[in-house]
Coordinates of C-alpha atoms and ligand atoms in Angstrom, one line a residue:
X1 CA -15.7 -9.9 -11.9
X2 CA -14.2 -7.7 -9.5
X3 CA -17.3 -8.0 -6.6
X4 CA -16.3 -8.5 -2.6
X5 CA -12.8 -7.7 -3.6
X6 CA -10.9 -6.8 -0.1
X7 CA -7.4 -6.2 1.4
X8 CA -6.4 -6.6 4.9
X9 CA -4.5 -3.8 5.9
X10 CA -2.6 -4.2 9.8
X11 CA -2.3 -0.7 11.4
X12 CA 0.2 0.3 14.0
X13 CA -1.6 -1.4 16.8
X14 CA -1.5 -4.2 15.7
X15 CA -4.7 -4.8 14.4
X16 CA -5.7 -6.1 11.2
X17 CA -8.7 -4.4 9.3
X18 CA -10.5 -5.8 6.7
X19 CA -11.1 -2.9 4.4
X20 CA -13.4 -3.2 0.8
X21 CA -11.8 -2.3 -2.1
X22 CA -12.7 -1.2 -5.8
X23 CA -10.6 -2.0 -9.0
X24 CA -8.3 0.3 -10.5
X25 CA -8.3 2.4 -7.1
X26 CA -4.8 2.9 -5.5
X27 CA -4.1 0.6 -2.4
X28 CA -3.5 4.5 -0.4
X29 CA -6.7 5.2 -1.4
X30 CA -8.5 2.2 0.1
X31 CA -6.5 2.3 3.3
X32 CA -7.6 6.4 3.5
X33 CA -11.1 6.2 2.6
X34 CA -11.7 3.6 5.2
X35 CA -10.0 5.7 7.8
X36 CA -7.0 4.3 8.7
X37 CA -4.1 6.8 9.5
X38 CA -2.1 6.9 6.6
X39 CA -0.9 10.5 5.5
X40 CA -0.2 10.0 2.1
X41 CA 0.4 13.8 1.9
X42 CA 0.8 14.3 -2.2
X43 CA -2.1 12.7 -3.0
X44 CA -0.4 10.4 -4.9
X45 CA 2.1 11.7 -6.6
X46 CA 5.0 9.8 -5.8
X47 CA 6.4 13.2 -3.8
X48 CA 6.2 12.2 -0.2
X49 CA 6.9 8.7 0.6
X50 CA 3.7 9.2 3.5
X51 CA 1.7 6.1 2.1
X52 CA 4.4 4.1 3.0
X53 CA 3.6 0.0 3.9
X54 CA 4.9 -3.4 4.6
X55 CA 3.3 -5.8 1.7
X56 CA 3.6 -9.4 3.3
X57 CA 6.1 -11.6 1.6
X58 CA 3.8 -13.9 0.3
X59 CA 2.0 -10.9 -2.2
X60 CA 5.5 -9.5 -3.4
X61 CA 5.5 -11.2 -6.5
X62 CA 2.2 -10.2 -7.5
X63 CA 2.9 -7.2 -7.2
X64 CA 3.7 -4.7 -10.1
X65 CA 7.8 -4.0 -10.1
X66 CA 8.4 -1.0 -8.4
X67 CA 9.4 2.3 -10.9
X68 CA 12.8 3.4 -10.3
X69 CA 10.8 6.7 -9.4
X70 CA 9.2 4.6 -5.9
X71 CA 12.7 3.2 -5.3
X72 CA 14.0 6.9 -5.4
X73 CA 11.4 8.2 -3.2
X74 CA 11.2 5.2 -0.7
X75 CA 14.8 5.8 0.5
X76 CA 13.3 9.2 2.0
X77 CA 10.4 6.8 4.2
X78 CA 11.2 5.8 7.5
X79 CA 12.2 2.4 8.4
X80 CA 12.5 0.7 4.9
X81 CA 12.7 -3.0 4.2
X82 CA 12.9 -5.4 1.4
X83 CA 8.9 -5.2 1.1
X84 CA 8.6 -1.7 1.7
X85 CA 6.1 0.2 -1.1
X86 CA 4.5 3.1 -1.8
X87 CA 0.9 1.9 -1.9
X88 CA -0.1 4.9 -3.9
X89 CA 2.1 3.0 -6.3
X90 CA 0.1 -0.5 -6.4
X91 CA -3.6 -0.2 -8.4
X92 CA -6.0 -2.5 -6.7
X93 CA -6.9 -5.5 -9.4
X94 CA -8.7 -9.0 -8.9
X95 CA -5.4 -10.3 -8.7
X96 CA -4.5 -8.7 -5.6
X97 CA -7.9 -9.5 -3.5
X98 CA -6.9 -10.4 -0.2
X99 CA -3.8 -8.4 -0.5
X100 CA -2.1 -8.2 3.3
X101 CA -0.1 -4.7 4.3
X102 CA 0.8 -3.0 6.9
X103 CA 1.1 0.4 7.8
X104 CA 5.3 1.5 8.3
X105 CA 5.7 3.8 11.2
X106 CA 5.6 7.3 10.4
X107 CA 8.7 8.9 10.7
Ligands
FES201 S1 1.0 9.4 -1.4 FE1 2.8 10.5 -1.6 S2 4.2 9.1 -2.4 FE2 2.4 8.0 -2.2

């Protein structure tokens, strides 16, 4: 069952929030519904490489390979690393409950 699920999301203070989440919804989504200043500008789309976060090492392989789209549309973020993604890219799932990220700076 997918109840309590939760990802801890670090914003650019600093300060790690523990934020509810809901299956299927996109990792952007759960950051920006519970307030945190992410721009995520398209919506979604994979057009503006705003949702831009840091997934901590340890998650990376649960993750879903990026798209050559996101790799495409990540070299236009700010500051990229190895774990860089586009967390409109990554759905929320049971699998990823506890997820850590952190918000990249904004260019
Ligand atoms: S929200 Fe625009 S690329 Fe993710």
């Amino acid at each position: 069952m997918s109840e309590d699920l939760h990802i801890l999301c670090t914003d650019r203070d600093g300060v790690t929030h523990n934020l509810p989440a809901i299956d299927g919804w996109r990792i952007m989504e759960i950051i920006r519904d519970n307030g945190l200043p992410i721009k995520a500008e398209c919506g979604g789309a994979l057009e503006c490489a705003t949702c831009h976060v840091y997934v901590a090492p340890a998650w990376l392989d649960k993750l879903v390979e990026k798209r050559d789209e996101e790799d495409e549309k990540l070299d236009e973020a700010f500051m990229v690393k190895r774990n860089s993604r586009l967390s409109c890219q990554i759905l929320m799932s049971d699998e990823l409950n506890g997820l850590e990220v952190t918000l990249a700076p904004e260019g």
